[in-house]
PDB file of C-alpha atoms in Angstrom:
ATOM      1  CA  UNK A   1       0.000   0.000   0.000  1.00 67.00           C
ATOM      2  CA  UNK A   2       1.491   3.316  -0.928  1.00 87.00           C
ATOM      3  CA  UNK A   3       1.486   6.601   0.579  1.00 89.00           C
ATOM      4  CA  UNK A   4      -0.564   8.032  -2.239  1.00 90.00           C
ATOM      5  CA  UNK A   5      -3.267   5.372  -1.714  1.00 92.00           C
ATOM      6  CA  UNK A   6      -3.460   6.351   2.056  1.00 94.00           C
ATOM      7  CA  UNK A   7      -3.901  10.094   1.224  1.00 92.00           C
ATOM      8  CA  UNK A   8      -6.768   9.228  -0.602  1.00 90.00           C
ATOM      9  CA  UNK A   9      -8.318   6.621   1.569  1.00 93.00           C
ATOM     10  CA  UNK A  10      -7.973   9.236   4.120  1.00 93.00           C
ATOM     11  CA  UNK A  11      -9.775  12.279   1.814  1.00 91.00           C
ATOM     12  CA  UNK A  12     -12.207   9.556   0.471  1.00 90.00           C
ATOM     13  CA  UNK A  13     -13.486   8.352   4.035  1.00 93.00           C
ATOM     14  CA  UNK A  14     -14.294  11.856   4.924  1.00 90.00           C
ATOM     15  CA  UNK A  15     -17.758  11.573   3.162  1.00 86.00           C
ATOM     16  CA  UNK A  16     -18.334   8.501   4.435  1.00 88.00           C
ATOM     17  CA  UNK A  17     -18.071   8.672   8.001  1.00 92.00           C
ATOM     18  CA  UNK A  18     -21.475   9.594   9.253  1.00 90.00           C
ATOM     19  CA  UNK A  19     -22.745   6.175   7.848  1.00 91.00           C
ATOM     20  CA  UNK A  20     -19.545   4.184   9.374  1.00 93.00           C
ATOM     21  CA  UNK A  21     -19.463   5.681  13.102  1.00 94.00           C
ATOM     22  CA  UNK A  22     -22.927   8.005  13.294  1.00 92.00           C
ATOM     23  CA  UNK A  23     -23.237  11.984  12.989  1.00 88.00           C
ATOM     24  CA  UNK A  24     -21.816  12.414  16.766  1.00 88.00           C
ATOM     25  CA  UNK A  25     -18.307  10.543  15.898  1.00 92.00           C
ATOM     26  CA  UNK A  26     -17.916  11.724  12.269  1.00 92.00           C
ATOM     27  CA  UNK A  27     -17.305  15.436  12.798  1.00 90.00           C
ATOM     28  CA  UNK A  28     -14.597  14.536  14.981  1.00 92.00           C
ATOM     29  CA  UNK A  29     -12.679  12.154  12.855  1.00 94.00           C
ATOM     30  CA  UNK A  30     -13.174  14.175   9.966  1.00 92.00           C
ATOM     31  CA  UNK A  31     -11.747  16.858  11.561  1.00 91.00           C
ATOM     32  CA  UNK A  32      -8.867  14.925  12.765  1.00 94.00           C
ATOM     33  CA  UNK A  33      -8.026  14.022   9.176  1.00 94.00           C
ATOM     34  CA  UNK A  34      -8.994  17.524   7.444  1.00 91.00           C
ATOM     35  CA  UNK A  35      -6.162  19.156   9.996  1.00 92.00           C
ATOM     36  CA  UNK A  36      -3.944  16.244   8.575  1.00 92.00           C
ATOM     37  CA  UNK A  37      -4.565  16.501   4.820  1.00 90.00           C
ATOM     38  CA  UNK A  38      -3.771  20.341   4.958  1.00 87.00           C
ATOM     39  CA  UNK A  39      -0.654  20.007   7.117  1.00 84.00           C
ATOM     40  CA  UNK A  40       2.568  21.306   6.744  1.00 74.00           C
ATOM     41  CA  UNK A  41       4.399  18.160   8.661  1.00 79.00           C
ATOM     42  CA  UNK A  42       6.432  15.630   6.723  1.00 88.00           C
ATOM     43  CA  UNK A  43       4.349  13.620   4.537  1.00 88.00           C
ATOM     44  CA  UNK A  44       5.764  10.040   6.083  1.00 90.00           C
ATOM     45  CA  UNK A  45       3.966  11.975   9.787  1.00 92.00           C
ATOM     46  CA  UNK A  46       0.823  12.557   7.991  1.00 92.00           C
ATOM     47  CA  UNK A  47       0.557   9.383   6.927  1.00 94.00           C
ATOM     48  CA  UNK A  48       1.625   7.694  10.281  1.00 94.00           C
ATOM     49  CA  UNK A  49      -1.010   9.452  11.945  1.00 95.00           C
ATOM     50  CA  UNK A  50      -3.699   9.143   9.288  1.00 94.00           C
ATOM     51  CA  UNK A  51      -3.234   5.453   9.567  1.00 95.00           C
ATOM     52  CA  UNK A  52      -3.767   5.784  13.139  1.00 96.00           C
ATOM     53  CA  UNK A  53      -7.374   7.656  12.589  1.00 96.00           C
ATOM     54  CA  UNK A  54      -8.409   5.615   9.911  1.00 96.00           C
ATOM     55  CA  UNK A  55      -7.726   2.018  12.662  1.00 96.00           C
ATOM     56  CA  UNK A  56      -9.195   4.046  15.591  1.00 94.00           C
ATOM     57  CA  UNK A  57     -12.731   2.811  15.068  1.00 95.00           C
ATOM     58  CA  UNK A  58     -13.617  -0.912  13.364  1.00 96.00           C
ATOM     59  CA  UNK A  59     -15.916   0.307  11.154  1.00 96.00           C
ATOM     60  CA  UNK A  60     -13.436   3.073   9.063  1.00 96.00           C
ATOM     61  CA  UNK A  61     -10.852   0.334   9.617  1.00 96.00           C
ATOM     62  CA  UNK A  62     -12.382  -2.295   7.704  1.00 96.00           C
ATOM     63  CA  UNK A  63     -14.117   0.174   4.841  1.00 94.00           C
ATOM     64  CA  UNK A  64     -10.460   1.935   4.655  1.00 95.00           C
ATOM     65  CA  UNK A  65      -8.332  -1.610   4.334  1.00 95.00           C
ATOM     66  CA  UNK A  66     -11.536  -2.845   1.373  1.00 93.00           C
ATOM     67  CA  UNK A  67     -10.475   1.065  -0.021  1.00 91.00           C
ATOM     68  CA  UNK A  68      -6.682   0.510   0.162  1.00 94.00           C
ATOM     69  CA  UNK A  69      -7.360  -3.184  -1.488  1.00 92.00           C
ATOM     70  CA  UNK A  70      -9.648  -2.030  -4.353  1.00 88.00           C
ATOM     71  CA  UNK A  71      -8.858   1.621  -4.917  1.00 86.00           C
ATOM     72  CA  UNK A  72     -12.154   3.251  -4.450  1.00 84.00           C
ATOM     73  CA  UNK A  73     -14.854   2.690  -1.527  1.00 87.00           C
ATOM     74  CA  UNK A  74     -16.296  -0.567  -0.785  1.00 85.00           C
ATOM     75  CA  UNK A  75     -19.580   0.463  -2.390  1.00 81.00           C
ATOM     76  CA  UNK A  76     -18.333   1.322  -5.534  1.00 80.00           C
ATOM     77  CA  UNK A  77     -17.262  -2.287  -6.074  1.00 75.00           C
ATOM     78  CA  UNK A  78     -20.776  -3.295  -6.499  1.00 71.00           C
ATOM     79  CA  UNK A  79     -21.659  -0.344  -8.805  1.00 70.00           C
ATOM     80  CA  UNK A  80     -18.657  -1.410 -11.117  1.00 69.00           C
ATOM     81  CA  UNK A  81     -19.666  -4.819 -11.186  1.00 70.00           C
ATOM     82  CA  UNK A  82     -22.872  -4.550 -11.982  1.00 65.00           C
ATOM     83  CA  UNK A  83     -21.642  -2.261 -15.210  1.00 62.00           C
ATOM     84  CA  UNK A  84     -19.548  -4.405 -16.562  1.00 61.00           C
ATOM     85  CA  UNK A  85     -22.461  -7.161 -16.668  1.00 61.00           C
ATOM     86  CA  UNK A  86     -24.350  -4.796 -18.469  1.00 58.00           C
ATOM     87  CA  UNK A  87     -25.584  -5.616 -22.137  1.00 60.00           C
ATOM     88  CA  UNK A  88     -27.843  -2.980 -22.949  1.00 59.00           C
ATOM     89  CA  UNK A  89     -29.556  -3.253 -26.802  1.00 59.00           C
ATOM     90  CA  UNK A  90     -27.325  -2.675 -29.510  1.00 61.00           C
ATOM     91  CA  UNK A  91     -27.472   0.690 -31.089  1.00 60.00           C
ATOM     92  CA  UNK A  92     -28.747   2.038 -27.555  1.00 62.00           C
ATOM     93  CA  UNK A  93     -24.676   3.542 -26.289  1.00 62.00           C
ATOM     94  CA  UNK A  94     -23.523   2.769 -23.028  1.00 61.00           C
ATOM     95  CA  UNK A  95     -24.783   3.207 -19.252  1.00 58.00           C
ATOM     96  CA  UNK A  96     -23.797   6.290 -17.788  1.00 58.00           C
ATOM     97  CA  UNK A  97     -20.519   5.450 -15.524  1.00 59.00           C
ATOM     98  CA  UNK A  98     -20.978   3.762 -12.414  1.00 62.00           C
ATOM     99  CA  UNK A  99     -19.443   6.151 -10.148  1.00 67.00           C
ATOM    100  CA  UNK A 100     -16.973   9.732 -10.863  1.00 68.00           C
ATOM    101  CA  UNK A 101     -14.551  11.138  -8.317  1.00 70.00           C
ATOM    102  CA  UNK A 102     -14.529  14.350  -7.579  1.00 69.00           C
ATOM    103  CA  UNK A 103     -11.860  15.889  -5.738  1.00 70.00           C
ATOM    104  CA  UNK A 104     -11.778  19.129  -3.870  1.00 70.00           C
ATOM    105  CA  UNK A 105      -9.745  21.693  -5.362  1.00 66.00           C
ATOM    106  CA  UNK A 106      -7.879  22.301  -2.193  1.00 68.00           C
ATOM    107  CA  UNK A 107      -6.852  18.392  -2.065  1.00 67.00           C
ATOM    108  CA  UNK A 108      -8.574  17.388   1.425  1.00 73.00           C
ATOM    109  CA  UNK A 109     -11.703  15.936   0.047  1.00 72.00           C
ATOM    110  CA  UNK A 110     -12.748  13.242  -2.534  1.00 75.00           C
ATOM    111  CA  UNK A 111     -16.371  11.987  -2.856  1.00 70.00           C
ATOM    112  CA  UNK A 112     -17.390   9.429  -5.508  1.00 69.00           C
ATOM    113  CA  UNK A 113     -20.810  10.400  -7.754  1.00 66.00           C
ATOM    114  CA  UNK A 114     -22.531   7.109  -8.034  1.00 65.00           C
ATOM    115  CA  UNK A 115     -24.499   7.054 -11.247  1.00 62.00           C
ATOM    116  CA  UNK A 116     -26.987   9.739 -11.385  1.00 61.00           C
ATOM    117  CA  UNK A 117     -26.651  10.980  -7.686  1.00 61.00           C
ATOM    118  CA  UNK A 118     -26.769  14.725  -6.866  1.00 60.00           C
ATOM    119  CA  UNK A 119     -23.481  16.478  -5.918  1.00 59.00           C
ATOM    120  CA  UNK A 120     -23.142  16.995  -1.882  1.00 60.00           C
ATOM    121  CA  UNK A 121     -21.105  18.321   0.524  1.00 60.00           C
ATOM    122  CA  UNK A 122     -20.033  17.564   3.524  1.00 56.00           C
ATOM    123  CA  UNK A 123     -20.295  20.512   6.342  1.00 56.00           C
ATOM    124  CA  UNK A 124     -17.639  20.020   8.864  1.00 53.00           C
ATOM    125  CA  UNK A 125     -19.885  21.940  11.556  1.00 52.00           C
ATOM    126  CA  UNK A 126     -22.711  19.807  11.096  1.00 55.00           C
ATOM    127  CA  UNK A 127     -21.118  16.677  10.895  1.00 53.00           C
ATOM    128  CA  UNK A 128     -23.239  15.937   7.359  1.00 57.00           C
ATOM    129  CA  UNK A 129     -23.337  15.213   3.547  1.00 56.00           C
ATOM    130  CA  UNK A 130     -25.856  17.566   2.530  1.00 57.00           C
ATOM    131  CA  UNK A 131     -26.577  17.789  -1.513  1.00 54.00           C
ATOM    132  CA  UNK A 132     -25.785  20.843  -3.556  1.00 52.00           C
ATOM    133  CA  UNK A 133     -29.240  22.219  -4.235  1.00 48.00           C
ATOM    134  CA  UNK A 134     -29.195  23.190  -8.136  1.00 41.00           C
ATOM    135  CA  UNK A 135     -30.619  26.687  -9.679  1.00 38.00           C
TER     136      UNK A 135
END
């Protein structure tokens, strides 16, 4: 597992957390991690410790190791497997894709669009993934 691949299990997670550990524990974590991402330390330090938030609980432990094996989260896997069975009627294109990351600019936050999902965002007071409501 490279240190790359640890960055962005620990950016991915952040979206994830309020389903893994519950509202209460998520704004914590994800705050732990947030002050990580946009440190200044020594990247092998961020990494050390990042490792050490992501094993804290046994929920984030298990979806980060099925991220760090796979390369995207855990329920992506199903998403991708499902398109690849998929043998729509000739002439008819292909499905949209199963899920898009989309990284924020400032490099602290990835959240993976599955299909036709709304964009969100997760508010670090709150502790939530809230959608982006459109114009």
């Amino acid at each position: 597992m490279g240190d790359d691949a640890i960055l962005e299990a620990m950016r991915t997670v952040r979206g994830c957390l309020p389903g893994l550990v519950g509202d209460a524990e998520a704004a914590g974590i994800d705050r732990e991690l947030a002050d990580l991402l946009v440190s200044a330390a020594d990247a092998a330090e961020i990494i050390d410790q990042g490792l050490q938030v992501l094993q804290r609980d046994e929920a984030v432990a298990e979806w980060a190791a099925a991220f760090l094996a796979d390369g995207f989260p855990p329920d992506v896997r199903a998403l991708i497997e499902e398109r690849e069975r998929y043998s729509g009627l000739p002439g008819h294109g292909e499905p949209p894709p199963a899920a898009r990351r989309c990284a924020c600019p400032n490099g602290d936050f990835v959240r993976w669009r599955r299909g036709g999902e709304p964009l969100s965002v997760f508010n670090v007071a709150t502790g939530r993934v809230t959608p982006v409501r459109s114009r």
